[in-house]
Short mmCIF file of C-alpha atoms in Angstrom, two decimals:
data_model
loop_
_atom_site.label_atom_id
_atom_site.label_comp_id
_atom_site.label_asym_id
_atom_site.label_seq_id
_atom_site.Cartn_x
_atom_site.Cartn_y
_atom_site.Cartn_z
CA UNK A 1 -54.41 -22.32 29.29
CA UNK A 2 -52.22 -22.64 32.23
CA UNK A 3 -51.62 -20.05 34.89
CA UNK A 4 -48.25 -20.76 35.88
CA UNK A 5 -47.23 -18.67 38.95
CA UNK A 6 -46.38 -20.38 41.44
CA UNK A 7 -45.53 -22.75 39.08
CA UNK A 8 -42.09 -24.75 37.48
CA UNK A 9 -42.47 -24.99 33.67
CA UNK A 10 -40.43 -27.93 32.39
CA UNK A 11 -39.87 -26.75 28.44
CA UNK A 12 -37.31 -26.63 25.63
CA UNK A 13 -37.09 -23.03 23.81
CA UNK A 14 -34.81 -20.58 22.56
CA UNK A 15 -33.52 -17.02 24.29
CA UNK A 16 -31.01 -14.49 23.27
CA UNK A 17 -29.71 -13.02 26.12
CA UNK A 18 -26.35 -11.44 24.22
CA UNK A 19 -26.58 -10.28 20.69
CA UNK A 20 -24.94 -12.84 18.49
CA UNK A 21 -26.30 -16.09 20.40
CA UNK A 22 -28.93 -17.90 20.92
CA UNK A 23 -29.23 -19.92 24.26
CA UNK A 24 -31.15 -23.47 23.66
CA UNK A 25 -33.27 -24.64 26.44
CA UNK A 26 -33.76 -27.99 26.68
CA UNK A 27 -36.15 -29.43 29.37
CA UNK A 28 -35.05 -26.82 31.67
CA UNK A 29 -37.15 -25.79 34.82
CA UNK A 30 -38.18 -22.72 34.86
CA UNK A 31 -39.65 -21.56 38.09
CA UNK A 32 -42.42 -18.99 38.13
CA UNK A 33 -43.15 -16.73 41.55
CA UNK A 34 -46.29 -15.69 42.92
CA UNK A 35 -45.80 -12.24 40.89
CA UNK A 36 -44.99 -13.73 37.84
CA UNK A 37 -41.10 -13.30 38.27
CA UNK A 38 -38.64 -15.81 37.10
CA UNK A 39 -36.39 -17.10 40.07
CA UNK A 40 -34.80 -19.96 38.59
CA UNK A 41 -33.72 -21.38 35.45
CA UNK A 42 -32.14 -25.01 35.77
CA UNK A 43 -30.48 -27.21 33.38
CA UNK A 44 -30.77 -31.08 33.37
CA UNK A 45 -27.10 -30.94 33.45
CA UNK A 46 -27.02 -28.54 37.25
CA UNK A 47 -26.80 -30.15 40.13
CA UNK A 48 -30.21 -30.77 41.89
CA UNK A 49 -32.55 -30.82 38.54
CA UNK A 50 -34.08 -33.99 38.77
CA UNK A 51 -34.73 -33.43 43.05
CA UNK A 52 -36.19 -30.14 42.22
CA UNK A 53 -38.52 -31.90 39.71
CA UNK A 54 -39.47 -34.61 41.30
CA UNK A 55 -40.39 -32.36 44.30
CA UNK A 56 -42.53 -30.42 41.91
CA UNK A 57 -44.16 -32.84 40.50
CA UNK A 58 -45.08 -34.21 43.93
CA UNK A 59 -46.60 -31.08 44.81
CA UNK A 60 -48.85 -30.67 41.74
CA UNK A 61 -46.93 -28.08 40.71
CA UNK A 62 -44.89 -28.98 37.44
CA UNK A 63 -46.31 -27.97 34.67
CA UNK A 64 -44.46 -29.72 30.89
CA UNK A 65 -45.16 -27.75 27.62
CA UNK A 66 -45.97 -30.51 24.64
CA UNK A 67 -43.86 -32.48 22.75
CA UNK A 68 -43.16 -30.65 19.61
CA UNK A 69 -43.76 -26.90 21.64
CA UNK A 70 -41.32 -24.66 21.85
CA UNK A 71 -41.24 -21.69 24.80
CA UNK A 72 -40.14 -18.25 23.25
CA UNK A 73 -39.67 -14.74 25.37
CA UNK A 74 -42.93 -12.94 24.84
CA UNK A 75 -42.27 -10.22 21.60
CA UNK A 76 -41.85 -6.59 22.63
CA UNK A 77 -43.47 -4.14 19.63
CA UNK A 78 -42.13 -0.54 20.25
CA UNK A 79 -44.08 1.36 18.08
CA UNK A 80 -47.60 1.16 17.51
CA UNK A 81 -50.70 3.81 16.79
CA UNK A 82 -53.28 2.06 18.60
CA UNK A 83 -56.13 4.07 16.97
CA UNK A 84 -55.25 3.89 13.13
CA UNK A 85 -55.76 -0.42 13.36
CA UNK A 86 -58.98 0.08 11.47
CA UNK A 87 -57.25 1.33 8.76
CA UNK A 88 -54.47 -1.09 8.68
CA UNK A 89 -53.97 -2.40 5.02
CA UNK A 90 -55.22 1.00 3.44
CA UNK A 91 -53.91 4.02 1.87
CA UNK A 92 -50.79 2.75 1.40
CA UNK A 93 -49.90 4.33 -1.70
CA UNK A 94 -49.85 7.79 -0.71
CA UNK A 95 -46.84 10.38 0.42
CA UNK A 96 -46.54 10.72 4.82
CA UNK A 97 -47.96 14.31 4.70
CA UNK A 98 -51.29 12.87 2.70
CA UNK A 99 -51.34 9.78 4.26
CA UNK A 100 -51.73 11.42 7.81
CA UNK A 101 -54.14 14.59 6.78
CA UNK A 102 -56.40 12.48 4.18
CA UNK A 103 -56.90 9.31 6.15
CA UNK A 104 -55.09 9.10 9.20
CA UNK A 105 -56.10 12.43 11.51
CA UNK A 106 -59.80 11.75 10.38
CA UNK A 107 -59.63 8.37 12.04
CA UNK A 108 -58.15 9.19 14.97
CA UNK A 109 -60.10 12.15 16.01
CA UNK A 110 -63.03 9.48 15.64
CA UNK A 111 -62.05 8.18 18.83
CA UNK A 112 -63.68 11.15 20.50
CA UNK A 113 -66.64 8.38 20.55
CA UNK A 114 -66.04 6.22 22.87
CA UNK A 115 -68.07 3.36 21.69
CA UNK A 116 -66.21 3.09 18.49
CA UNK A 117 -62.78 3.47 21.05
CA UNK A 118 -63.90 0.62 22.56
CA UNK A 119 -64.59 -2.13 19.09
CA UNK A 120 -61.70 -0.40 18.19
CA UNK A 121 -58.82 -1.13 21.02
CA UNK A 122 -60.55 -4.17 22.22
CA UNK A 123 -59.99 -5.90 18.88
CA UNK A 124 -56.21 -4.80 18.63
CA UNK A 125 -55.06 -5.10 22.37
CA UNK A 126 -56.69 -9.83 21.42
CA UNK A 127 -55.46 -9.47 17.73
CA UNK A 128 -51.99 -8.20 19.68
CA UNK A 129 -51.79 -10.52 22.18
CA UNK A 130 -53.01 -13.68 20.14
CA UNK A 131 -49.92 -12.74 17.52
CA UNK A 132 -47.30 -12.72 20.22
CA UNK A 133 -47.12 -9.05 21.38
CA UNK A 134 -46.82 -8.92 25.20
CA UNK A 135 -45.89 -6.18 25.41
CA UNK A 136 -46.90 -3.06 23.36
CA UNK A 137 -45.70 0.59 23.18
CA UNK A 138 -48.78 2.49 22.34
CA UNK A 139 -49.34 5.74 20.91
CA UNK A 140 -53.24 6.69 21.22
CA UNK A 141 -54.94 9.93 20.72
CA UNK A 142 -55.69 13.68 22.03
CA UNK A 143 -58.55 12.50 23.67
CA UNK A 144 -58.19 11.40 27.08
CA UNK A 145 -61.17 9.32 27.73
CA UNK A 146 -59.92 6.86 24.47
CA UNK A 147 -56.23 6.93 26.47
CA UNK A 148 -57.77 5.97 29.62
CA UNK A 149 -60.19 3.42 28.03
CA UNK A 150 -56.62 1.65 26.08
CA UNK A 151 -55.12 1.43 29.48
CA UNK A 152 -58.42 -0.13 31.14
CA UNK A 153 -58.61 -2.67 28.33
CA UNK A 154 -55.05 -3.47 28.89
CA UNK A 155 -54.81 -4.19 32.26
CA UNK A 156 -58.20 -6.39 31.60
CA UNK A 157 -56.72 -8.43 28.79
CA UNK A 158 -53.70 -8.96 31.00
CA UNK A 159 -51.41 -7.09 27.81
CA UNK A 160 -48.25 -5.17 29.19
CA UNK A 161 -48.40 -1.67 27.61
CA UNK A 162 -47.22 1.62 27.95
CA UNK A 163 -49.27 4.32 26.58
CA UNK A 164 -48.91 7.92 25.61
CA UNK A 165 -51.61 10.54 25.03
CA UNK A 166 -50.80 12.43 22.33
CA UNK A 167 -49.23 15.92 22.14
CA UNK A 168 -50.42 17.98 18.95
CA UNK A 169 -50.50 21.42 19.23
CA UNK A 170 -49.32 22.94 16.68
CA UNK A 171 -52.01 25.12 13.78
CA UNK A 172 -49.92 25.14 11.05
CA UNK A 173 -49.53 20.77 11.03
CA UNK A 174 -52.43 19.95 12.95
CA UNK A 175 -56.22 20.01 11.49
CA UNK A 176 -58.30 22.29 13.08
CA UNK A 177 -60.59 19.65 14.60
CA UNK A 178 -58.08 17.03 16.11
CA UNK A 179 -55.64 18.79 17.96
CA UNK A 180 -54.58 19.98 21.40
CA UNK A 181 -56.14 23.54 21.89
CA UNK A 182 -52.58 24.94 23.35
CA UNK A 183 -49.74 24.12 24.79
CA UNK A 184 -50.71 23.95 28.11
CA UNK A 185 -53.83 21.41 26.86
CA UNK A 186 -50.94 19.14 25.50
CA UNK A 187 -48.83 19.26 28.71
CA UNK A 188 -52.16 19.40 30.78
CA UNK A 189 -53.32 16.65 29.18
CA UNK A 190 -50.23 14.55 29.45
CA UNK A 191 -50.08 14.79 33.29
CA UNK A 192 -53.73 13.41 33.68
CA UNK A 193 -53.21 10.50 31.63
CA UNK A 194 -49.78 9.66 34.05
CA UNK A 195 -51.73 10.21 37.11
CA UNK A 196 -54.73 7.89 36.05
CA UNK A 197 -52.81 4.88 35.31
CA UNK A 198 -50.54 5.45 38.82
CA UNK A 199 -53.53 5.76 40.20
CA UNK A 200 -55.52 3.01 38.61
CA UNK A 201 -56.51 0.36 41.16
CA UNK A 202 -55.93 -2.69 38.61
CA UNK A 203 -52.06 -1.53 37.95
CA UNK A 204 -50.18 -2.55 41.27
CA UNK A 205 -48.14 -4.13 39.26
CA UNK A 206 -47.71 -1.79 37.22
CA UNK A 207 -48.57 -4.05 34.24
CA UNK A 208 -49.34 -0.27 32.22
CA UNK A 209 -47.21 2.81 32.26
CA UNK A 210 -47.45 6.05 30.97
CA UNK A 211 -45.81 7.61 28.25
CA UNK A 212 -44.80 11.37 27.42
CA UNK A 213 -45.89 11.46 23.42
CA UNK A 214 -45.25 14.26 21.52
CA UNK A 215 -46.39 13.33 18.21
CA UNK A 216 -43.08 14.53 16.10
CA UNK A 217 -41.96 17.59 15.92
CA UNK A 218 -44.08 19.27 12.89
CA UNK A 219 -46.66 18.51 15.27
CA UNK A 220 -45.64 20.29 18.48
CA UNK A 221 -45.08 24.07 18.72
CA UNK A 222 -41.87 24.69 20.66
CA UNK A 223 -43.80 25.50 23.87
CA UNK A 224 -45.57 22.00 23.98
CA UNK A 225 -41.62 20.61 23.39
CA UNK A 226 -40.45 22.31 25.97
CA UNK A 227 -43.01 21.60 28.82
CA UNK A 228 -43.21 18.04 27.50
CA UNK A 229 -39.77 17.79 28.37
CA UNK A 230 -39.93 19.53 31.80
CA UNK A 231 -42.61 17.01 32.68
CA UNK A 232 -40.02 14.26 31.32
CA UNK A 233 -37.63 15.26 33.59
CA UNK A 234 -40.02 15.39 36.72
CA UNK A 235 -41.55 12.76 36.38
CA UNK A 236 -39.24 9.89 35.08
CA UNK A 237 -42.10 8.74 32.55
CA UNK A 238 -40.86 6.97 29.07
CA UNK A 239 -40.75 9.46 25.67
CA UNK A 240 -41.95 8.26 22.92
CA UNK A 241 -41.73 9.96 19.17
CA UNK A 242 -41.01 10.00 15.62
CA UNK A 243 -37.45 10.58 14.74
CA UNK A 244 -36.31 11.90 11.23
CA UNK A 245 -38.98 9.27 9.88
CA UNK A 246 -38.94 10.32 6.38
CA UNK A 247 -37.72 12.97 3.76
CA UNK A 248 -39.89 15.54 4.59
CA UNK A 249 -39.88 15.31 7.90
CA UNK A 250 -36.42 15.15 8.21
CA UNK A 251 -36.77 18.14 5.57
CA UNK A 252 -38.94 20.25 7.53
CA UNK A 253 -37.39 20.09 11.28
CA UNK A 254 -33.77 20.82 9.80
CA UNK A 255 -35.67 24.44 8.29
CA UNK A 256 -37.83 24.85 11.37
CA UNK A 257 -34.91 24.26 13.81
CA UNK A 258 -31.82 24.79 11.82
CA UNK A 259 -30.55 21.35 13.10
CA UNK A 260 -31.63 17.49 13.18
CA UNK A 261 -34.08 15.99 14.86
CA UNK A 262 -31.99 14.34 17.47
CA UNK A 263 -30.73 17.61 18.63
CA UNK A 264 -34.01 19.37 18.58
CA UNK A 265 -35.30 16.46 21.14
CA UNK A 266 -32.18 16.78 23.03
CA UNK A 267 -32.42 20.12 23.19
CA UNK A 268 -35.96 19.74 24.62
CA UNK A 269 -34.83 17.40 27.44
CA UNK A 270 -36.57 14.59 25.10
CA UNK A 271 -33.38 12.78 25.04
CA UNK A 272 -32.65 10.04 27.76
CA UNK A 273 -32.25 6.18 28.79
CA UNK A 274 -36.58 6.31 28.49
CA UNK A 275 -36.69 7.71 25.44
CA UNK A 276 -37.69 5.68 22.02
CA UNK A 277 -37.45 7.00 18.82
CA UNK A 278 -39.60 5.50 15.95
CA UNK A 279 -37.96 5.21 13.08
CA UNK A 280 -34.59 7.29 12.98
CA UNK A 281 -33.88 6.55 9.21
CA UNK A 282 -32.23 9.84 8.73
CA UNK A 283 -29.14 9.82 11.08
CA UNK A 284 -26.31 11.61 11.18
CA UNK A 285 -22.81 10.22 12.87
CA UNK A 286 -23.35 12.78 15.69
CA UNK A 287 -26.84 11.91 15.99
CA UNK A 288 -26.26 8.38 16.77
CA UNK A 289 -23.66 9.17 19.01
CA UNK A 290 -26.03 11.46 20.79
CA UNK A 291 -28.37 8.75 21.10
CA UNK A 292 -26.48 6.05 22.06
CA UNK A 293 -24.68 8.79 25.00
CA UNK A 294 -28.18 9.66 26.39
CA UNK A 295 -28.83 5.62 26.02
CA UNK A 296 -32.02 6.56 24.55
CA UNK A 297 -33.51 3.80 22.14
CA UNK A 298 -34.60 3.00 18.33
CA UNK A 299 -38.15 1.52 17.25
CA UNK A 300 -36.77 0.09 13.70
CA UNK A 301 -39.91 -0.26 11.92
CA UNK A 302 -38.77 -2.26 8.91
CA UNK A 303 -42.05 -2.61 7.00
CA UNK A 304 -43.15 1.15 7.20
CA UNK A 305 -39.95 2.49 6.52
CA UNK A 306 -40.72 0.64 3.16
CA UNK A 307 -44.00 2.73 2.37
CA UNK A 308 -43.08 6.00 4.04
CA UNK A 309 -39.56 6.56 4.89
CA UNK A 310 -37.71 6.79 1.56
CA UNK A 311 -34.88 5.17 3.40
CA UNK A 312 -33.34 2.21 5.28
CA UNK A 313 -32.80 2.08 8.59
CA UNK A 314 -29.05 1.09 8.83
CA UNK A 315 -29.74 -1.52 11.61
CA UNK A 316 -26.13 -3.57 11.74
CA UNK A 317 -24.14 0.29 11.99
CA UNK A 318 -26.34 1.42 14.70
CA UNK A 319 -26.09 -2.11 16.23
CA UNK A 320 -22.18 -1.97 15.85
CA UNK A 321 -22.13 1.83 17.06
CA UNK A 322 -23.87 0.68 20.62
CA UNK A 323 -27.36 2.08 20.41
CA UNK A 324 -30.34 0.53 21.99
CA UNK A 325 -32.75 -0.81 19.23
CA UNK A 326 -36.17 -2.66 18.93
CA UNK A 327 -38.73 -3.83 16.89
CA UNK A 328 -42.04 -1.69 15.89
CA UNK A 329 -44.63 -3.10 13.38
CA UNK A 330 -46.02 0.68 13.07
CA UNK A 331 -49.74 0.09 12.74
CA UNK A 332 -50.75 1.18 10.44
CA UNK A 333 -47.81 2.57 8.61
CA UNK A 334 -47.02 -0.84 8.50
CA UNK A 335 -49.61 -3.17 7.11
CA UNK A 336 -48.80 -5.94 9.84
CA UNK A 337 -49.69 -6.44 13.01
CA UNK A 338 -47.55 -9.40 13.74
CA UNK A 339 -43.58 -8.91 15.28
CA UNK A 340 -42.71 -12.03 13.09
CA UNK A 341 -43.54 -10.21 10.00
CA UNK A 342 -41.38 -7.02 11.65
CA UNK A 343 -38.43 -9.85 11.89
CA UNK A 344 -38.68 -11.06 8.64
CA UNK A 345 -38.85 -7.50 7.09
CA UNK A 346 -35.87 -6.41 9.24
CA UNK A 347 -34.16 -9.54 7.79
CA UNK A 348 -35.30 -8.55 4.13
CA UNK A 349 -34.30 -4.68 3.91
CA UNK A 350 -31.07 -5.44 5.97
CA UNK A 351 -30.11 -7.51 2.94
CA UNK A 352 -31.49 -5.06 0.13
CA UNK A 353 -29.54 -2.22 2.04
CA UNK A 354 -26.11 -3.91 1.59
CA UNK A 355 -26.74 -5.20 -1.98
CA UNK A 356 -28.79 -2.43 -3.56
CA UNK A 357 -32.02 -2.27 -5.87
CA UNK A 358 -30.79 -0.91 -9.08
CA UNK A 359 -30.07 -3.87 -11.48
CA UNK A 360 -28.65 -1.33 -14.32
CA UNK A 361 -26.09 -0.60 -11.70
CA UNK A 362 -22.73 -2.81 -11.69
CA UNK A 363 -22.90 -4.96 -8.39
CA UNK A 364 -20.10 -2.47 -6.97
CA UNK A 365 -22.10 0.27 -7.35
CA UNK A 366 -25.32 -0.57 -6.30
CA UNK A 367 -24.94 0.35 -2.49
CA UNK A 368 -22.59 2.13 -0.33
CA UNK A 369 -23.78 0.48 2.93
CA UNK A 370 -21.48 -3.25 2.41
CA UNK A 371 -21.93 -5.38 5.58
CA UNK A 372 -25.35 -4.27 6.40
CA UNK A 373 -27.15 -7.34 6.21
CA UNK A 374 -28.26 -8.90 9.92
CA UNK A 375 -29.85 -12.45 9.91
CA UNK A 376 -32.85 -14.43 12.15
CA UNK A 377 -30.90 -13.88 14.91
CA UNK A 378 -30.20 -10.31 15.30
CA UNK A 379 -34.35 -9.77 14.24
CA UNK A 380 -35.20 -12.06 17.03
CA UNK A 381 -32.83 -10.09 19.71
CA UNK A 382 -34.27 -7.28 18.51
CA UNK A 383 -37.94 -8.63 19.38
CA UNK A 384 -37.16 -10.01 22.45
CA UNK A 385 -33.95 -8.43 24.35
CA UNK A 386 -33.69 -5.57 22.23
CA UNK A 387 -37.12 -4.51 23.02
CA UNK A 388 -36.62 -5.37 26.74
CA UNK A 389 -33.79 -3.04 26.74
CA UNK A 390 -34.96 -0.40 24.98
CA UNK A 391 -37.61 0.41 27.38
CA UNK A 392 -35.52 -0.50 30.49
CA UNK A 393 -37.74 -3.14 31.79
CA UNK A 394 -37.04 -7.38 32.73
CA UNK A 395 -38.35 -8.83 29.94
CA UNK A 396 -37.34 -10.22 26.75
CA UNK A 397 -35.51 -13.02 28.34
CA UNK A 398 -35.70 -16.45 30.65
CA UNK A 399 -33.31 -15.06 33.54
CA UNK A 400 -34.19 -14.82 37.14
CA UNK A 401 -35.59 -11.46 37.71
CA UNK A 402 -37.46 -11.11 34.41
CA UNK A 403 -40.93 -11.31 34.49
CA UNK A 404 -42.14 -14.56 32.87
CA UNK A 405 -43.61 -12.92 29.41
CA UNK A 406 -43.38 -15.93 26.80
CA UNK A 407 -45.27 -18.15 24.04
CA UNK A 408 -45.63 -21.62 23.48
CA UNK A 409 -44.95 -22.60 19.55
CA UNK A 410 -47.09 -25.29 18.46
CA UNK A 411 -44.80 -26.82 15.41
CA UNK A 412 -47.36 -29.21 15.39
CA UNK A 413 -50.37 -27.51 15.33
CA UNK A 414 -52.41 -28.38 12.00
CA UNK A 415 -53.12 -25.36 10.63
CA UNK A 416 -49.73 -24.35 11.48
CA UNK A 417 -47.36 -23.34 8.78
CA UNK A 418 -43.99 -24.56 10.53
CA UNK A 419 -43.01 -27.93 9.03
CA UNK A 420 -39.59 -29.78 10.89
CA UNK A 421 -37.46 -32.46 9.71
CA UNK A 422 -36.00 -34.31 12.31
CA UNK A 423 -32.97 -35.27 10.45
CA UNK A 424 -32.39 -31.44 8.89
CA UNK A 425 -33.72 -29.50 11.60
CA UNK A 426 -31.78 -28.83 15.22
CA UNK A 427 -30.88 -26.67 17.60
CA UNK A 428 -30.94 -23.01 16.31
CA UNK A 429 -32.34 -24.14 13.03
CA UNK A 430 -35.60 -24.78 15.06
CA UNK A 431 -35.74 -21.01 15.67
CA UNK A 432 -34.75 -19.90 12.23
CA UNK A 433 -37.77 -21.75 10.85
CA UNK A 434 -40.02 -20.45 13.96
CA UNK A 435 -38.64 -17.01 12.89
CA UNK A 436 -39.43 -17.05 9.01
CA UNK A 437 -42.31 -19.57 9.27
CA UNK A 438 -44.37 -19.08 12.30
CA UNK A 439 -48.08 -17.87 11.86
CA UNK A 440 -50.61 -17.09 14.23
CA UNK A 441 -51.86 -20.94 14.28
CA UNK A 442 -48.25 -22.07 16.17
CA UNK A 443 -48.81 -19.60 18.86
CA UNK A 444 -50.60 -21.87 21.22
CA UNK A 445 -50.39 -19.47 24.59
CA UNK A 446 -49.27 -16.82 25.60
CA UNK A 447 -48.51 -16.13 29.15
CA UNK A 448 -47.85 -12.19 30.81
CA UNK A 449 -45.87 -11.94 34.22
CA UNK A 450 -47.03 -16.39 34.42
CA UNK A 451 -50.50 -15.75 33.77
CA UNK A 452 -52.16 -16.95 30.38
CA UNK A 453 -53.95 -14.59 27.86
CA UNK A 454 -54.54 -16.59 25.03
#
């Protein structure tokens, strides 16, 4: 593995800095600073290319990715329960509300020990990385020795993060024995988590940031809202939550509140250009307008939504309306912990969305939602970019100014499972076969702000 800051990559890949295209680079320079930022990107076709690589070279400081690699923005994953990876792949067959008091509070409030914290987050934060992710939005736990222990491992590993302690107060959702003892525990606990990772002597660069996590609403009593979103406001710290994630959720904040989601977070001062909202199935036409006017973001989780949502997300509409939307694989809602499977699935229910599922329906009546479909291209903005955006940070994309976050694609690699034809496959047909066939194998490094962590 290469460090490369400091350093000029010469590589051919694929970017998408606009929705709709995808930029082809081919054996462009890409130089790295000493703090991992890009400052140039140059073309064989610019003026001075082939002085500024010869000068690099002479200086020992060119660095060329393979014959047959391919350089990729490093994939952004907006939503993801750190602590429920152990269960990934399990209890999949049950409603949200069992799913979550059955098997999934159980497993988190294990994370009290911090020994099994440690297996635990030290195998997802390589698994992560190794698959792609380089950066991850993290929800964790209650317990703020776990949260503290997810940002040290971070920062260690070299994985960009932002992580949230979570906020569950509330009796009447929350099991006796994992939740926040009050409000003020919630909000109290919140504000230590922020100050250790400012504080933490590894983060200059702020590689990890914190995150204000209320859980969802059924989780938070309206006191723990409300001083979650004074501390939002104080503070400038990203919001994460769940959004109108499924029927009864949806269901039970519209009788608790008397309105939507999206205005109940609004309301709460929850709403703004940090804010990320996992799932968002259930959206009105005044909550997306809401949303895209506070410029706060969507974690479309694709492959969840499938288990637990009871809906589609309508990506292209929310696209086409002007909101701000990402990619989440939702461990463990989502049995996946890779962001090409979260492509491919946005691909796949995009398609089943416009079409419909019911084949004893006539093809005219078999969905309402006609021009829904998006294709490799949008999924991979939505990885890349879209993520980038979402949480207002310079990555996602090979532009001076943006940290240097990427993988190298082996289509080479022998226990790969891309397979090119030279005479069928060019230009953007590359990435469309990276996108549907790529597998941990092909990912042959991954680099964070130029350095390399796998």
């Amino acid at each position: 593995m290469t460090h490369l800051r400091g350093k000029t990559l010469l590589a051919s890949g694929f970017h998408m800095p606009e929705r709709g295209t995808v930029d082809e680079l081919t054996d462009a320079l890409i130089a790295i600073g000493a703090d991992g930022v890009i400052q140039s990107v140059r073309r064989p076709d610019e003026a001075g290319y082939e002085a500024e690589k010869r000068a690099r070279s002479a200086e020992g400081n060119l660095v060329t990715l393979p014959t047959g690699s391919f350089l990729l923005p490093g994939l952004v994953d907006l939503h993801v329960h750190a602590p429920q990876y152990p269960q990934l792949g399990q209890a999949l067959d049950v409603p949200l509300e069992v799913w979550l008091h059955q098997y999934t509070f159980p497993l988190e409030a294990r994370y009290a020990d911090i020994a099994f914290a440690r297996r635990s987050y030290g195998l997802l934060v390589d698994d992560l990385l190794a698959s792609g992710t380089t950066t991850a939005l993290y929800f964790a736990t209650i317990h703020q020795d776990a949260s503290r222990l997810l940002a040290d491992l971070c920062l260690e590993r070299g994985q960009r993060a932002l992580i949230g302690k979570v906020a569950m107060d509330n009796p009447d959702q929350c099991p006796d024995y994992y939740r926040d003892a009050s409000p003020e525990a919630a909000i109290g606990g919140t504000q230590a988590l922020i100050d250790y990772i400012h504080a933490h002597p590894d983060n200059e660069e702020r590689l990890v940031r914190p995150v204000i996590t209320p859980r969802f609403i059924p989780s938070c009593t309206d006191a723990a809202l409300e001083g979650l979103g004074a501390l939002a406001r104080s503070c400038g710290c990203h919001v994460q939550t769940h959004c109108s994630e499924s029927d009864w959720a949806h269901g039970y904040v519209l009788e608790r509140h008397g309105m939507t989601d999206t205005e109940s977070l609004d309301r709460f001062g929850l709403l703004g250009r940090r804010s990320v909202l996992a799932h968002a199935n259930f959206l009105t036409r005044l909550d997306m307008e809401t949303i895209r006017v506070r410029q706060a973001a969507v974690a479309h989780c694709p492959v969840s939504n499938a288990y637990f949502a009871n809906a589609v997300f309508p990506l292209k509409a929310a696209l086409e309306k002007g909101l701000h939307v990402g990619l989440g694989t939702d461990i463990s809602g989502g049995p996946i912990g890779s962001m090409f499977d979260a492509m491919r699935g946005a691909i796949m229910v995009s398609r089943m969305l416009e079409t419909g599922t019911d084949p004893d329906l006539p093809p005219e009546a078999r969905s309402r939602q006609s021009n829904s479909r998006v294709d490799f291209r949008d999924a991979f903005y939505l990885a890349t970019t879209g993520g980038g955006i979402a949480l207002d940070l310079p990555i996602g994309r090979f532009e001076p100014g943006y940290q240097f976050d990427a993988l190298a694609i082996d289509t080479t690699a022998e226990n790969g499972t891309i397979r090119l034809w030279d005479d069928l496959d060019r230009g953007d047909a590359v990435l469309q076969k990276i996108v549907y066939t790529a597998s941990k194998p092909n990912i042959a490094t991954v680099w964070v702000s130029g350095r390399p962590v796998k």
